[in-house]
Coordinates of C-alpha atoms in Angstrom, one line a residue:
Q1 CA -14.8 6.7 13.2
V2 CA -16.4 7.7 10.0
Q3 CA -20.0 7.0 9.0
L4 CA -21.1 7.0 5.3
V5 CA -24.7 7.1 4.2
E6 CA -25.6 6.7 0.5
S7 CA -28.8 7.8 -1.2
G8 CA -30.1 8.4 -4.7
G9 CA -30.3 5.0 -6.1
G10 CA -33.3 3.7 -8.1
S11 CA -34.6 2.2 -11.3
V12 CA -34.1 4.0 -14.6
Q13 CA -34.3 3.1 -18.3
A14 CA -31.1 2.9 -20.4
G15 CA -29.9 6.3 -21.4
G16 CA -31.2 7.9 -18.2
S17 CA -29.4 9.6 -15.3
L18 CA -29.1 9.3 -11.6
R19 CA -27.2 11.2 -8.9
L20 CA -25.9 9.3 -5.9
S21 CA -25.1 11.1 -2.7
C22 CA -22.8 10.0 0.1
A23 CA -23.1 11.9 3.4
A24 CA -20.0 11.6 5.6
S25 CA -19.9 12.2 9.3
G26 CA -17.4 11.7 12.1
Y27 CA -13.6 12.3 11.6
T28 CA -13.9 13.3 8.0
Y29 CA -11.2 15.9 8.2
S30 CA -8.5 13.3 8.2
L31 CA -9.6 11.2 5.3
S32 CA -7.1 10.4 2.5
C33 CA -9.4 9.6 -0.4
M34 CA -13.0 8.9 -1.2
G35 CA -14.5 6.8 -3.9
W36 CA -17.5 5.0 -5.3
F37 CA -17.5 1.3 -5.9
R38 CA -20.1 -1.1 -7.3
Q39 CA -20.9 -4.7 -7.1
A40 CA -23.2 -6.7 -9.4
P41 CA -24.5 -10.1 -8.4
G42 CA -21.8 -12.8 -8.8
K43 CA -19.1 -10.2 -9.5
E44 CA -16.4 -8.6 -7.4
R45 CA -16.7 -5.1 -6.0
E46 CA -15.0 -2.7 -8.5
G47 CA -13.9 0.8 -8.2
V48 CA -15.9 3.3 -10.3
A49 CA -14.5 6.7 -9.4
G50 CA -12.3 8.2 -6.7
F51 CA -10.1 11.1 -5.7
Y52 CA -7.4 12.1 -3.3
T53 CA -8.8 14.5 -0.8
G54 CA -5.6 16.6 -0.8
G55 CA -6.3 17.7 -4.4
G56 CA -5.3 16.4 -7.8
S57 CA -6.9 14.3 -10.4
T58 CA -10.0 12.2 -10.2
Y59 CA -9.9 8.6 -11.5
Y60 CA -12.6 6.6 -13.3
A61 CA -13.0 3.1 -14.4
D62 CA -12.7 2.8 -18.2
S63 CA -16.3 1.5 -18.3
V64 CA -17.7 4.8 -16.9
K65 CA -15.4 7.4 -18.3
G66 CA -17.2 10.2 -20.0
R67 CA -20.5 9.2 -18.4
F68 CA -19.9 9.4 -14.6
T69 CA -18.6 12.3 -12.6
I70 CA -17.5 12.3 -9.0
S71 CA -17.7 15.5 -7.1
Q72 CA -17.7 16.8 -3.5
D73 CA -19.3 19.5 -1.4
N74 CA -16.9 20.1 1.5
A75 CA -19.4 22.4 3.3
K76 CA -21.9 19.5 3.4
N77 CA -19.4 16.7 3.8
T78 CA -21.0 15.0 0.8
V79 CA -19.6 13.2 -2.2
Y80 CA -21.7 12.8 -5.3
L81 CA -21.7 10.5 -8.3
Q82 CA -23.5 11.9 -11.3
M83 CA -24.3 9.0 -13.7
N84 CA -25.4 9.8 -17.2
S85 CA -26.2 7.7 -20.2
L86 CA -26.8 4.7 -18.0
K87 CA -26.5 1.2 -19.4
P88 CA -28.0 -2.1 -18.2
E89 CA -24.5 -3.2 -17.3
D90 CA -24.3 -0.4 -14.8
T91 CA -26.9 -2.3 -12.7
A92 CA -25.3 -2.9 -9.3
M93 CA -25.2 -2.0 -5.7
Y94 CA -23.2 1.2 -5.4
Y95 CA -21.1 1.8 -2.3
C96 CA -19.4 5.0 -1.0
A97 CA -16.0 4.4 0.6
A98 CA -13.6 6.5 2.6
S99 CA -9.9 6.0 3.4
Y100 CA -8.1 6.9 6.6
G101 CA -4.4 6.5 6.3
G102 CA -4.3 5.1 2.8
S103 CA -1.7 6.2 0.3
C104 CA -4.3 7.0 -2.3
R105 CA -1.7 7.6 -4.9
G106 CA -3.0 8.0 -8.5
A107 CA -5.3 5.2 -9.6
R108 CA -5.0 3.5 -6.3
V109 CA -8.1 5.5 -5.4
L110 CA -10.0 2.8 -7.4
S111 CA -8.6 0.0 -5.3
R112 CA -10.6 -1.6 -2.5
R113 CA -7.4 -2.0 -0.5
E114 CA -7.2 1.7 0.1
Y115 CA -10.5 2.0 1.9
N116 CA -11.5 1.1 5.4
Y117 CA -14.9 2.8 5.7
W118 CA -17.9 1.7 3.7
G119 CA -21.5 2.8 3.4
Q120 CA -24.4 0.4 3.3
G121 CA -24.9 0.7 -0.4
T122 CA -27.7 2.0 -2.7
Q123 CA -29.1 -0.1 -5.5
V124 CA -29.1 1.1 -9.1
T125 CA -31.1 -0.8 -11.7
V126 CA -31.0 0.1 -15.4
S127 CA -33.5 -1.5 -17.7
S128 CA -33.1 -1.8 -21.5

């Protein structure tokens, strides 16, 4: 079992920044990939950023490229999402996700189907 706890959400004005954190506990050593997703009211959950834990590239949704950065601190079992130049359309509930046994090949790290562990979410609200 893996537990994920997000933090760092809040309300900011457009152009501002936030850093989300995802603390992972449990059997984290066997995870295939980790990612951040978001879901706005009335919309489907979409992949924002993700990476294969075995190394390689990180992947981002086109809408956040150049503004968001995903990173990890292995010593703390924590994954971060640095969000800069925030826009009102970034407003959503943000979820951390972890995959055990997923293929996690390439851009599949942005697919919900790869993940079987989810955090409870943290709300991000960006005002214009």
